[in-house]
């Protein structure tokens, strides 16, 4: 769990992006990515949508990240 810009593929793929060249976690290379966001449309420091939100291997869970993680943990614990 971290800031959107720390996992943005634009840092490597978009030379016109304000975070181009910034070190990032290359989560988009994972088999499956889960993104927790309060809402779609918020932009980070880069001022743009994170491209990983639109990749086929990404699922987006909307809501407060802490509450969502707790709900997921509780669901797993009760199964």
PDB file of C-alpha atoms in Angstrom:
ATOM      1  CA  UNK A   1       0.000   0.000   0.000  1.00  0.00           C
ATOM      2  CA  UNK A   2       1.539   3.259  -1.065  1.00  0.00           C
ATOM      3  CA  UNK A   3       1.034   6.468  -2.946  1.00  0.00           C
ATOM      4  CA  UNK A   4      -0.198   6.146  -6.513  1.00  0.00           C
ATOM      5  CA  UNK A   5       2.867   7.826  -8.004  1.00  0.00           C
ATOM      6  CA  UNK A   6       5.191   5.258  -6.386  1.00  0.00           C
ATOM      7  CA  UNK A   7       3.646   2.545  -8.570  1.00  0.00           C
ATOM      8  CA  UNK A   8       2.972   4.522 -11.753  1.00  0.00           C
ATOM      9  CA  UNK A   9       4.241   3.071 -15.004  1.00  0.00           C
ATOM     10  CA  UNK A  10       4.270   6.632 -16.394  1.00  0.00           C
ATOM     11  CA  UNK A  11       7.513   7.182 -14.491  1.00  0.00           C
ATOM     12  CA  UNK A  12       9.147   4.843 -17.014  1.00  0.00           C
ATOM     13  CA  UNK A  13       6.880   5.117 -20.061  1.00  0.00           C
ATOM     14  CA  UNK A  14       5.974   8.801 -20.434  1.00  0.00           C
ATOM     15  CA  UNK A  15       8.869  11.251 -20.875  1.00  0.00           C
ATOM     16  CA  UNK A  16       6.399  14.160 -20.659  1.00  0.00           C
ATOM     17  CA  UNK A  17       5.184  13.097 -17.227  1.00  0.00           C
ATOM     18  CA  UNK A  18       6.321  15.116 -14.191  1.00  0.00           C
ATOM     19  CA  UNK A  19       7.504  11.940 -12.431  1.00  0.00           C
ATOM     20  CA  UNK A  20       9.380  10.516 -15.430  1.00  0.00           C
ATOM     21  CA  UNK A  21      12.623   8.954 -14.197  1.00  0.00           C
ATOM     22  CA  UNK A  22      11.447   8.673 -10.603  1.00  0.00           C
ATOM     23  CA  UNK A  23      12.164   5.259  -9.055  1.00  0.00           C
ATOM     24  CA  UNK A  24       8.946   3.263  -8.754  1.00  0.00           C
ATOM     25  CA  UNK A  25       7.798  -0.197  -7.784  1.00  0.00           C
ATOM     26  CA  UNK A  26       7.085  -2.025 -11.059  1.00  0.00           C
ATOM     27  CA  UNK A  27       3.832  -3.555  -9.875  1.00  0.00           C
ATOM     28  CA  UNK A  28       2.404  -3.585 -13.414  1.00  0.00           C
ATOM     29  CA  UNK A  29       4.763  -6.484 -14.163  1.00  0.00           C
ATOM     30  CA  UNK A  30       2.994  -8.616 -11.537  1.00  0.00           C
ATOM     31  CA  UNK A  31       0.528 -11.294 -12.498  1.00  0.00           C
ATOM     32  CA  UNK A  32      -2.237  -9.545 -10.569  1.00  0.00           C
ATOM     33  CA  UNK A  33      -2.421  -6.021  -9.117  1.00  0.00           C
ATOM     34  CA  UNK A  34      -4.961  -4.754  -6.591  1.00  0.00           C
ATOM     35  CA  UNK A  35      -5.293  -0.987  -6.274  1.00  0.00           C
ATOM     36  CA  UNK A  36      -7.107   0.614  -3.356  1.00  0.00           C
ATOM     37  CA  UNK A  37      -8.474   4.079  -4.145  1.00  0.00           C
ATOM     38  CA  UNK A  38     -11.018   6.359  -2.521  1.00  0.00           C
ATOM     39  CA  UNK A  39     -12.373   7.287  -5.951  1.00  0.00           C
ATOM     40  CA  UNK A  40     -11.499   7.190  -9.620  1.00  0.00           C
ATOM     41  CA  UNK A  41     -10.368  10.540 -10.939  1.00  0.00           C
ATOM     42  CA  UNK A  42      -8.018  11.615  -8.180  1.00  0.00           C
ATOM     43  CA  UNK A  43      -4.538  12.295  -9.463  1.00  0.00           C
ATOM     44  CA  UNK A  44      -1.334  12.157  -7.506  1.00  0.00           C
ATOM     45  CA  UNK A  45       1.636  14.472  -7.660  1.00  0.00           C
ATOM     46  CA  UNK A  46       1.985  13.659 -11.360  1.00  0.00           C
ATOM     47  CA  UNK A  47      -1.376  15.321 -12.031  1.00  0.00           C
ATOM     48  CA  UNK A  48      -2.560  12.437 -14.195  1.00  0.00           C
ATOM     49  CA  UNK A  49      -4.350   9.124 -13.857  1.00  0.00           C
ATOM     50  CA  UNK A  50      -2.053   6.236 -13.071  1.00  0.00           C
ATOM     51  CA  UNK A  51      -1.825   4.088 -16.242  1.00  0.00           C
ATOM     52  CA  UNK A  52      -1.793   0.851 -14.216  1.00  0.00           C
ATOM     53  CA  UNK A  53      -5.465   1.450 -13.384  1.00  0.00           C
ATOM     54  CA  UNK A  54      -6.308   0.544 -16.979  1.00  0.00           C
ATOM     55  CA  UNK A  55      -4.101  -2.538 -17.387  1.00  0.00           C
ATOM     56  CA  UNK A  56      -5.719  -5.968 -17.783  1.00  0.00           C
ATOM     57  CA  UNK A  57      -3.963  -7.364 -14.698  1.00  0.00           C
ATOM     58  CA  UNK A  58      -5.302  -4.637 -12.377  1.00  0.00           C
ATOM     59  CA  UNK A  59      -8.384  -4.720 -10.180  1.00  0.00           C
ATOM     60  CA  UNK A  60      -9.460  -1.543  -8.391  1.00  0.00           C
ATOM     61  CA  UNK A  61     -11.183  -1.630  -5.008  1.00  0.00           C
ATOM     62  CA  UNK A  62     -12.883   1.668  -4.228  1.00  0.00           C
ATOM     63  CA  UNK A  63     -13.063   2.901  -0.654  1.00  0.00           C
ATOM     64  CA  UNK A  64     -10.869   3.885   2.255  1.00  0.00           C
ATOM     65  CA  UNK A  65      -7.712   1.725   2.097  1.00  0.00           C
ATOM     66  CA  UNK A  66      -7.569   1.015   5.841  1.00  0.00           C
ATOM     67  CA  UNK A  67     -11.235   0.050   6.038  1.00  0.00           C
ATOM     68  CA  UNK A  68     -10.976  -2.062   2.882  1.00  0.00           C
ATOM     69  CA  UNK A  69      -7.905  -3.939   4.162  1.00  0.00           C
ATOM     70  CA  UNK A  70      -9.624  -4.588   7.484  1.00  0.00           C
ATOM     71  CA  UNK A  71     -12.756  -5.867   5.718  1.00  0.00           C
ATOM     72  CA  UNK A  72     -10.655  -8.173   3.509  1.00  0.00           C
ATOM     73  CA  UNK A  73      -8.747  -9.483   6.540  1.00  0.00           C
ATOM     74  CA  UNK A  74     -11.964 -10.100   8.437  1.00  0.00           C
ATOM     75  CA  UNK A  75     -13.478 -11.948   5.463  1.00  0.00           C
ATOM     76  CA  UNK A  76     -10.400 -14.161   5.189  1.00  0.00           C
ATOM     77  CA  UNK A  77     -10.296 -14.793   8.934  1.00  0.00           C
ATOM     78  CA  UNK A  78     -13.957 -15.843   8.993  1.00  0.00           C
ATOM     79  CA  UNK A  79     -13.673 -18.243   6.047  1.00  0.00           C
TER      80      UNK A  79
END
